[in-house]
Tab-separated table of C-alpha atoms in Angstrom:
chain	number	residue	atom	x	y	z
A	228	MET	CA	25.255	30.511	1.463
A	229	ILE	CA	21.758	30.163	2.982
A	230	ALA	CA	20.229	29.935	-0.484
A	231	ARG	CA	22.681	27.208	-1.495
A	232	CYS	CA	21.996	25.217	1.676
A	233	LEU	CA	18.228	25.417	1.138
A	234	LEU	CA	18.611	24.396	-2.499
A	235	LEU	CA	20.788	21.429	-1.490
A	236	ALA	CA	18.185	20.395	1.096
A	237	ALA	CA	15.496	20.533	-1.586
A	238	LEU	CA	17.555	18.339	-3.915
A	239	LEU	CA	18.153	15.803	-1.154
A	240	LEU	CA	14.421	15.792	-0.473
A	241	ALA	CA	13.814	15.145	-4.151
A	242	CYS	CA	15.966	12.036	-3.959
A	243	THR	CA	14.018	10.588	-1.034
A	244	LEU	CA	10.407	11.462	-1.808
A	245	PRO	CA	9.862	9.216	-4.862
A	246	ALA	CA	10.795	6.199	-2.794
A	247	GLN	CA	7.918	6.933	-0.455
A	248	ALA	CA	5.630	8.787	-2.847
A	249	HIS	CA	2.420	8.472	-0.883
A	250	LYS	CA	2.674	6.198	2.129
A	251	ALA	CA	5.358	5.529	4.653
A	252	SER	CA	5.824	2.075	6.137
A	253	ASP	CA	2.738	0.669	7.882
A	254	SER	CA	1.583	-2.800	8.824
A	255	TYR	CA	-2.020	-3.744	9.552
A	256	LEU	CA	-2.731	-6.067	12.466
A	257	ASN	CA	-6.255	-7.309	13.142
A	258	LEU	CA	-6.894	-9.338	16.304
A	259	ALA	CA	-10.176	-10.871	17.444
A	260	VAL	CA	-10.374	-12.099	21.050
A	261	GLN	CA	-12.885	-14.642	22.297
A	262	GLY	CA	-12.285	-16.066	25.736
A	263	GLN	CA	-8.761	-17.466	25.792
A	264	ARG	CA	-8.483	-17.666	22.016
A	265	ILE	CA	-7.048	-15.027	19.698
A	266	ASP	CA	-7.487	-15.079	15.918
A	267	GLY	CA	-5.734	-12.553	13.773
A	268	GLN	CA	-4.358	-11.360	10.489
A	269	TRP	CA	-1.178	-9.367	9.961
A	270	ASP	CA	-0.532	-7.585	6.652
A	271	ILE	CA	3.123	-6.608	6.144
A	272	ALA	CA	4.404	-4.907	2.984
A	273	LEU	CA	6.634	-7.086	0.818
A	274	ARG	CA	8.986	-4.136	0.316
A	275	ASP	CA	9.489	-4.024	4.097
A	276	LEU	CA	10.030	-7.782	4.351
A	277	GLU	CA	12.571	-7.562	1.537
A	278	MET	CA	14.613	-5.207	3.719
A	279	ALA	CA	14.148	-7.373	6.809
A	280	VAL	CA	14.572	-10.961	5.623
A	281	GLY	CA	15.309	-10.764	1.880
A	282	LEU	CA	12.756	-12.021	-0.625
A	283	ASP	CA	14.167	-11.222	-4.066
A	284	ALA	CA	16.269	-14.368	-4.540
A	285	ASN	CA	17.369	-13.654	-8.112
A	286	GLY	CA	17.876	-9.904	-7.619
A	287	ASP	CA	15.651	-8.846	-10.499
A	288	ALA	CA	13.731	-6.275	-8.368
A	289	ALA	CA	10.477	-8.203	-8.906
A	290	ILE	CA	9.247	-10.310	-5.999
A	291	THR	CA	7.268	-13.352	-7.133
A	292	TRP	CA	4.919	-15.647	-5.209
A	293	ASP	CA	7.468	-18.464	-5.443
A	294	GLU	CA	10.094	-16.231	-3.833
A	295	VAL	CA	7.701	-15.277	-1.046
A	296	ARG	CA	6.669	-18.905	-0.519
A	297	ALA	CA	10.302	-19.963	-0.242
A	298	ARG	CA	10.713	-17.518	2.646
A	299	HIS	CA	7.513	-18.357	4.549
A	300	ALA	CA	9.401	-19.815	7.491
A	301	ALA	CA	11.726	-16.804	7.702
A	302	ILE	CA	8.818	-14.366	7.417
A	303	GLY	CA	6.868	-16.136	10.148
A	304	ALA	CA	9.850	-16.332	12.485
A	305	TYR	CA	10.745	-12.688	11.922
A	306	ALA	CA	7.182	-11.476	12.542
A	307	LEU	CA	6.474	-13.603	15.620
A	308	ALA	CA	9.758	-12.535	17.210
A	309	ARG	CA	8.474	-8.949	17.052
A	310	LEU	CA	4.928	-9.418	18.334
A	311	LYS	CA	4.262	-10.552	21.889
A	312	LEU	CA	0.773	-10.889	23.342
A	313	SER	CA	-0.057	-11.345	27.003
A	314	SER	CA	-2.985	-11.516	29.399
A	315	ASP	CA	-2.613	-10.575	33.068
A	316	GLY	CA	1.151	-10.669	32.623
A	317	ALA	CA	1.151	-14.225	31.235
A	318	ALA	CA	2.348	-14.769	27.662
A	319	CYS	CA	-0.098	-15.963	25.024
A	320	ALA	CA	1.254	-18.600	22.627
A	321	LEU	CA	1.049	-17.268	19.070
A	322	ARG	CA	1.583	-19.097	15.772
A	323	VAL	CA	1.175	-18.534	12.047
A	324	THR	CA	-1.463	-20.797	10.510
A	325	GLN	CA	-1.453	-19.602	6.902
A	326	HIS	CA	0.541	-17.406	4.495
A	327	LEU	CA	-1.198	-15.401	1.768
A	328	VAL	CA	-0.539	-12.319	-0.368
A	329	ASP	CA	-2.856	-9.346	-0.794
A	330	THR	CA	-2.718	-5.965	-2.511
A	331	HIS	CA	-3.176	-2.663	-0.721
A	332	THR	CA	-3.276	0.787	-2.268
A	333	ASP	CA	0.506	1.076	-1.995
A	334	GLY	CA	1.557	-2.371	-3.221
A	335	ALA	CA	1.690	-6.064	-2.360
A	336	TYR	CA	1.567	-7.316	1.218
A	337	ALA	CA	2.300	-10.649	2.849
A	338	VAL	CA	-0.705	-11.800	4.869
A	339	LEU	CA	-0.057	-13.880	7.965
A	340	ARG	CA	-3.060	-15.617	9.513
A	341	LEU	CA	-2.472	-15.900	13.260
A	342	GLN	CA	-3.855	-17.982	16.080
A	343	GLY	CA	-3.078	-17.612	19.767
A	344	ASP	CA	-4.006	-19.160	23.093
A	345	CYS	CA	-3.820	-17.425	26.453
A	346	PRO	CA	-3.657	-19.132	29.887
A	347	ALA	CA	-6.980	-17.581	30.941
A	348	PRO	CA	-9.866	-15.609	29.381
A	349	VAL	CA	-8.575	-12.233	28.262
A	350	THR	CA	-9.923	-9.072	29.892
A	351	ALA	CA	-7.089	-6.779	28.829
A	352	LEU	CA	-4.646	-7.684	26.077
A	353	GLY	CA	-1.011	-6.669	26.407
A	354	VAL	CA	0.651	-6.063	23.048
A	355	ASP	CA	4.386	-5.591	22.559
A	356	TYR	CA	5.102	-4.629	18.937
A	357	SER	CA	8.604	-4.068	17.541
A	358	LEU	CA	8.324	-4.913	13.828
A	359	LEU	CA	10.836	-3.025	11.633
A	360	PHE	CA	11.657	-0.409	14.280
A	361	ASP	CA	15.362	-1.286	14.034
A	362	ILE	CA	15.247	-0.802	10.247
A	363	ASP	CA	12.743	2.017	9.807
A	364	PRO	CA	12.088	4.240	12.851
A	365	GLN	CA	9.196	5.855	10.943
A	366	HIS	CA	7.314	2.551	10.726
A	367	LYS	CA	3.873	2.368	12.344
A	368	GLY	CA	1.858	-0.675	13.365
A	369	LEU	CA	-1.899	-0.121	13.022
A	370	LEU	CA	-3.980	-2.438	15.197
A	371	GLN	CA	-7.687	-3.135	15.103
A	372	LEU	CA	-8.813	-5.154	18.144
A	373	THR	CA	-12.219	-6.836	18.158
A	374	HIS	CA	-14.053	-8.442	21.062
A	375	GLY	CA	-17.613	-9.376	20.194
A	376	ALA	CA	-19.304	-6.221	18.916
A	377	VAL	CA	-16.627	-3.972	20.412
A	378	THR	CA	-13.835	-2.651	18.188
A	379	GLY	CA	-10.831	-0.613	19.322
A	380	THR	CA	-7.730	0.702	17.595
A	381	ALA	CA	-4.128	1.472	18.501
A	382	ILE	CA	-1.004	2.822	16.798
A	383	PHE	CA	2.395	1.332	17.609
A	384	ALA	CA	5.593	3.333	17.125
A	385	PRO	CA	9.125	3.194	18.555
A	386	ASP	CA	8.002	5.395	21.452
A	387	ALA	CA	4.730	3.464	21.932
A	388	ARG	CA	5.633	-0.164	21.331
A	389	SER	CA	4.000	-1.690	24.430
A	390	GLN	CA	0.340	-1.048	25.200
A	391	LEU	CA	-2.318	-2.604	27.433
A	392	LEU	CA	-5.669	-2.669	25.651
A	393	PRO	CA	-8.851	-3.327	27.685
A	394	LEU	CA	-11.514	-5.380	25.904
A	395	ALA	CA	-14.385	-3.441	27.448
A	396	GLU	CA	-16.221	-0.860	25.351
A	397	PRO	CA	-13.587	1.821	24.682
A	398	SER	CA	-14.302	5.444	25.425
A	399	ARG	CA	-15.841	7.211	22.453
A	400	TRP	CA	-13.490	10.127	23.047
A	401	ARG	CA	-10.484	7.815	23.133
A	402	GLN	CA	-11.506	6.399	19.758
A	403	PHE	CA	-11.976	9.951	18.492
A	404	ALA	CA	-8.485	10.877	19.711
A	405	ASP	CA	-7.009	7.731	18.112
A	406	TYR	CA	-8.438	8.655	14.718
A	407	VAL	CA	-7.292	12.263	15.105
A	408	ARG	CA	-3.754	10.894	15.491
A	409	HIS	CA	-4.306	8.643	12.450
A	410	GLY	CA	-5.358	11.699	10.408
A	411	VAL	CA	-2.397	13.841	11.478
A	412	TRP	CA	0.066	11.040	10.769
A	413	HIS	CA	-1.308	10.263	7.328
A	414	ILE	CA	-1.293	13.856	6.083
A	415	TRP	CA	2.302	14.204	7.220
A	416	ILE	CA	3.386	11.080	5.333
A	417	GLY	CA	1.186	11.813	2.294
A	418	PHE	CA	3.889	13.637	0.339
A	419	ASP	CA	1.729	14.043	-2.761
A	420	HIS	CA	-1.018	15.726	-0.722
A	421	ILE	CA	1.580	17.962	0.952
A	422	LEU	CA	3.184	18.977	-2.348
A	423	PHE	CA	-0.215	19.759	-3.869
A	424	LEU	CA	-0.992	22.017	-0.918
A	425	VAL	CA	2.468	23.615	-1.017
A	426	SER	CA	2.107	24.277	-4.758
A	427	LEU	CA	-1.052	26.237	-4.049
A	428	LEU	CA	0.501	28.068	-1.085
A	429	LEU	CA	3.751	29.175	-2.733
A	430	PRO	CA	2.170	32.184	-4.553
A	431	ALA	CA	0.056	33.165	-1.507
A	432	VAL	CA	2.596	35.806	-0.423
A	433	LEU	CA	2.842	37.231	-3.959
A	434	VAL	CA	0.623	39.041	-6.460
A	435	ARG	CA	0.866	39.236	-10.263
A	436	HIS	CA	1.323	42.744	-11.595
A	437	GLU	CA	1.977	43.401	-15.286
A	438	GLY	CA	3.100	39.802	-15.784
A	439	ARG	CA	5.541	39.778	-12.852
A	440	TRP	CA	5.434	38.471	-9.307
A	441	GLN	CA	5.556	41.046	-6.504
A	442	GLY	CA	5.418	40.614	-2.733
A	443	ARG	CA	2.084	41.259	-1.048
A	444	GLU	CA	1.889	44.414	1.052
A	445	THR	CA	0.346	42.891	4.173
A	446	LEU	CA	0.392	39.587	5.988
A	447	LYS	CA	-3.393	39.807	6.331
A	448	ALA	CA	-3.835	39.568	2.554
A	449	SER	CA	-1.614	36.465	2.454
A	450	VAL	CA	-3.487	34.871	5.361
A	451	LEU	CA	-6.848	35.474	3.657
A	452	ASP	CA	-5.560	33.928	0.434
A	453	VAL	CA	-4.272	30.877	2.316
A	454	LEU	CA	-7.542	30.621	4.251
A	455	LYS	CA	-9.563	30.452	1.027
A	456	ILE	CA	-7.306	27.765	-0.435
A	457	VAL	CA	-7.169	25.576	2.665
A	458	THR	CA	-10.919	25.908	3.265
A	459	ALA	CA	-11.723	24.909	-0.326
A	460	PHE	CA	-9.344	21.945	-0.198
A	461	THR	CA	-10.722	20.860	3.186
A	462	LEU	CA	-14.374	21.021	2.136
A	463	ALA	CA	-13.699	19.058	-1.043
A	464	HIS	CA	-11.609	16.224	0.348
A	465	SER	CA	-13.821	15.929	3.438
A	466	LEU	CA	-16.834	15.440	1.166
A	467	THR	CA	-15.395	12.629	-0.945
A	468	LEU	CA	-13.555	11.090	2.016
A	469	THR	CA	-16.847	10.772	3.884
A	470	LEU	CA	-18.789	9.424	0.912
A	471	ALA	CA	-16.060	6.922	0.014
A	472	ALA	CA	-15.536	5.795	3.619
A	473	LEU	CA	-19.273	5.145	3.967
A	474	GLY	CA	-19.326	3.168	0.719
A	475	ALA	CA	-21.440	5.648	-1.245
A	476	LEU	CA	-18.708	6.324	-3.845
A	477	SER	CA	-15.813	4.276	-5.131
A	478	LEU	CA	-13.068	4.744	-7.724
A	479	PRO	CA	-10.225	2.413	-8.785
A	480	SER	CA	-7.144	3.093	-6.660
A	481	ARG	CA	-4.800	3.370	-9.666
A	482	LEU	CA	-7.053	6.013	-11.214
A	483	VAL	CA	-7.197	7.952	-7.930
A	484	GLU	CA	-3.455	7.820	-7.272
A	485	SER	CA	-2.667	8.795	-10.869
A	486	ALA	CA	-5.126	11.696	-10.741
A	487	ILE	CA	-3.574	12.914	-7.474
A	488	ALA	CA	-0.116	12.941	-9.090
A	489	ALA	CA	-1.552	14.803	-12.108
A	490	SER	CA	-3.137	17.394	-9.788
A	491	VAL	CA	0.266	18.075	-8.210
A	492	ILE	CA	1.798	18.590	-11.664
A	493	LEU	CA	-0.923	21.022	-12.770
A	494	ALA	CA	-0.835	23.006	-9.514
A	495	ALA	CA	2.943	23.419	-9.757
A	496	LEU	CA	2.843	24.264	-13.485
A	497	ASN	CA	0.361	27.026	-12.696
A	498	ASN	CA	3.086	28.690	-10.633
A	499	LEU	CA	5.451	28.631	-13.610
A	500	TRP	CA	2.841	29.779	-16.148
A	501	PRO	CA	0.041	31.396	-14.118
A	502	LEU	CA	-3.229	30.800	-15.950
A	503	VAL	CA	-5.644	30.555	-13.029
A	504	HIS	CA	-3.797	32.481	-10.304
A	505	ARG	CA	-6.945	34.192	-9.057
A	506	TRP	CA	-8.898	30.947	-9.079
A	507	ARG	CA	-6.517	28.797	-7.040
A	508	ALA	CA	-9.208	28.207	-4.399
A	509	LEU	CA	-11.441	26.739	-7.113
A	510	VAL	CA	-8.547	24.551	-8.273
A	511	ALA	CA	-8.021	23.440	-4.661
A	512	PHE	CA	-11.685	22.461	-4.404
A	513	ALA	CA	-11.796	20.619	-7.736
A	514	PHE	CA	-8.688	18.554	-7.110
A	515	GLY	CA	-9.485	18.220	-3.413
A	516	LEU	CA	-12.390	15.985	-4.445
A	517	ILE	CA	-9.848	13.545	-5.901
A	518	HIS	CA	-7.526	13.783	-2.905
A	519	GLY	CA	-10.448	12.788	-0.677
A	520	PHE	CA	-10.511	9.375	-2.346
A	521	GLY	CA	-6.814	9.029	-1.523
A	522	PHE	CA	-7.483	9.704	2.154
A	523	ALA	CA	-10.375	7.236	2.015
A	524	SER	CA	-8.045	4.464	0.838
A	525	VAL	CA	-5.937	5.009	3.955
A	526	LEU	CA	-9.030	4.933	6.137
A	527	ALA	CA	-10.170	1.726	4.449
A	528	ASP	CA	-6.898	0.080	5.456
A	529	LEU	CA	-7.338	1.318	9.030
A	530	GLY	CA	-10.965	0.265	9.284
A	531	LEU	CA	-13.761	2.158	11.005
A	532	PRO	CA	-15.300	0.826	14.248
A	533	GLN	CA	-19.000	0.352	13.576
A	534	GLY	CA	-19.915	1.355	17.119
A	535	ALA	CA	-18.344	4.791	16.673
A	536	LEU	CA	-18.455	5.190	12.909
A	537	VAL	CA	-19.315	8.879	12.656
A	538	LEU	CA	-17.111	9.959	15.566
A	539	SER	CA	-14.094	8.101	14.165
A	540	LEU	CA	-14.661	9.512	10.683
A	541	VAL	CA	-14.906	13.033	12.091
A	542	GLY	CA	-11.778	12.406	14.160
A	543	PHE	CA	-9.795	11.348	11.080
A	544	ASN	CA	-10.969	14.469	9.233
A	545	VAL	CA	-10.005	16.669	12.176
A	546	GLY	CA	-6.573	15.041	12.273
A	547	VAL	CA	-6.017	15.697	8.571
A	548	GLU	CA	-6.965	19.347	9.053
A	549	LEU	CA	-4.688	19.737	12.075
A	550	GLY	CA	-1.836	18.242	10.042
A	551	GLN	CA	-2.540	20.712	7.227
A	552	LEU	CA	-2.667	23.662	9.618
A	553	ALA	CA	0.702	22.652	11.062
A	554	ILE	CA	2.167	22.721	7.540
A	555	VAL	CA	0.628	26.133	6.847
A	556	ALA	CA	1.836	27.510	10.194
A	557	ALA	CA	5.383	26.413	9.398
A	558	PHE	CA	5.308	27.679	5.803
A	559	LEU	CA	3.479	31.012	5.810
A	560	PRO	CA	5.552	33.161	8.232
A	561	LEU	CA	8.844	32.185	6.578
A	562	ALA	CA	7.446	32.687	3.078
A	563	TYR	CA	6.121	36.112	4.055
A	564	LEU	CA	9.524	37.186	5.371
A	565	LEU	CA	11.234	36.085	2.139
A	566	ARG	CA	8.533	37.264	-0.298
A	567	ARG	CA	10.259	40.428	-1.577
A	568	GLY	CA	13.592	38.818	-2.295
A	569	LEU	CA	14.751	37.415	-5.609
A	570	PHE	CA	15.590	34.177	-3.773
A	571	TYR	CA	11.930	33.503	-3.017
A	572	ARG	CA	10.671	34.280	-6.525
A	573	ARG	CA	13.467	32.501	-8.433
A	574	VAL	CA	14.553	29.643	-6.153
A	575	VAL	CA	11.583	28.901	-3.890
A	576	LEU	CA	8.659	29.607	-6.238
A	577	THR	CA	10.134	28.867	-9.667
A	578	GLY	CA	12.768	26.294	-8.689
A	579	GLY	CA	10.552	24.640	-6.091
A	580	SER	CA	7.611	24.391	-8.492
A	581	ALA	CA	9.836	22.928	-11.222
A	582	LEU	CA	11.175	20.354	-8.766
A	583	ILE	CA	7.622	19.440	-7.741
A	584	VAL	CA	6.675	18.968	-11.402
A	585	VAL	CA	9.576	16.536	-11.875
A	586	LEU	CA	8.716	14.531	-8.756
A	587	ALA	CA	5.023	14.365	-9.540
A	588	THR	CA	5.714	13.353	-13.156
A	589	VAL	CA	7.717	10.382	-11.875
A	590	TRP	CA	4.853	9.469	-9.539
A	591	LEU	CA	2.336	9.762	-12.374
A	592	ALA	CA	4.376	7.469	-14.631
A	593	GLU	CA	4.832	4.930	-11.826
A	594	ARG	CA	1.154	4.905	-10.885
A	595	ALA	CA	-0.455	5.096	-14.316
A	596	LEU	CA	1.894	2.592	-15.979
A	597	ASP	CA	2.645	0.448	-12.922
A	598	LEU	CA	6.371	1.133	-13.189
A	599	LYS	CA	9.142	1.413	-10.617
A	600	LEU	CA	11.346	4.224	-11.886
A	601	LEU	CA	13.076	5.131	-8.630
A	602	ALA	CA	13.778	3.005	-5.571
């Protein structure tokens, strides 16, 4: 009964992951404050606006510029009703001055140019953000707030929708903590990164003997194997994440996302036909270099404050590692307990790896060929 329930849960997960593939719902809000005036830009995914206000007029599952333009008034009204700015408790009048469309790493976004006026010069900006929370409780609003040479960040969620943001130079440690939270959040919603890591971890509690999988004798041996894999993956993606975030390296996003999907397929296939079982740490390092570019694309959307560039970059890396360690801590003890049973070898390792191959193949086709195979 337990095995059937776990298998059913895995199948349900398979149905939901392709819809999200790499990124959950985010919007990107940039506000610049000067005296009483606020200028801003708000990037909201078209797929999210389709759910909220309806954009696909002819129902052909392809949103065109004409369809977006026809809904400009509805988009503006919907967005402004869910963003309130204030200064010293007094509301700031906010309006949309221009509608555009831009492309992020995960698809097309509506771009709303904003302009606001406050009753008095702003010293601390109150922000009340409630976009999409009634539709998608996993949605996050990512804010970058600029005042002169000072840049701060904030994350809005259903449990943190109202925040008061001082315009003075933010604490370096607060910025560090903000980017740690960014890193943790984005590894947890990066399902392709998670499945790549899981594919490498699944055999960590097993050894190959005469062509068959057997449970490891000690937990220490499994921990050491996991430590090598996670360390290799961390070193690799931290290297390319840093270089890409600093502008030293750049690759086309479609190539990166396709290569990440391919890495998940190969890692999972290696569990079904073990060719490089002893060299999984090397595989983790090699493909981790590609995954670093994926993390860098997320960081590019967030932006890095120039006044705390290195600290914020380190914070994001630390957050990613903490997110990974949480996944390992949840996975390893349970896998070790189940390692000797047929259920683990047949259902978890073989069935799970096969399921990962199917999911990642869909992602690869969608990314490489620019298709939409699953909603």
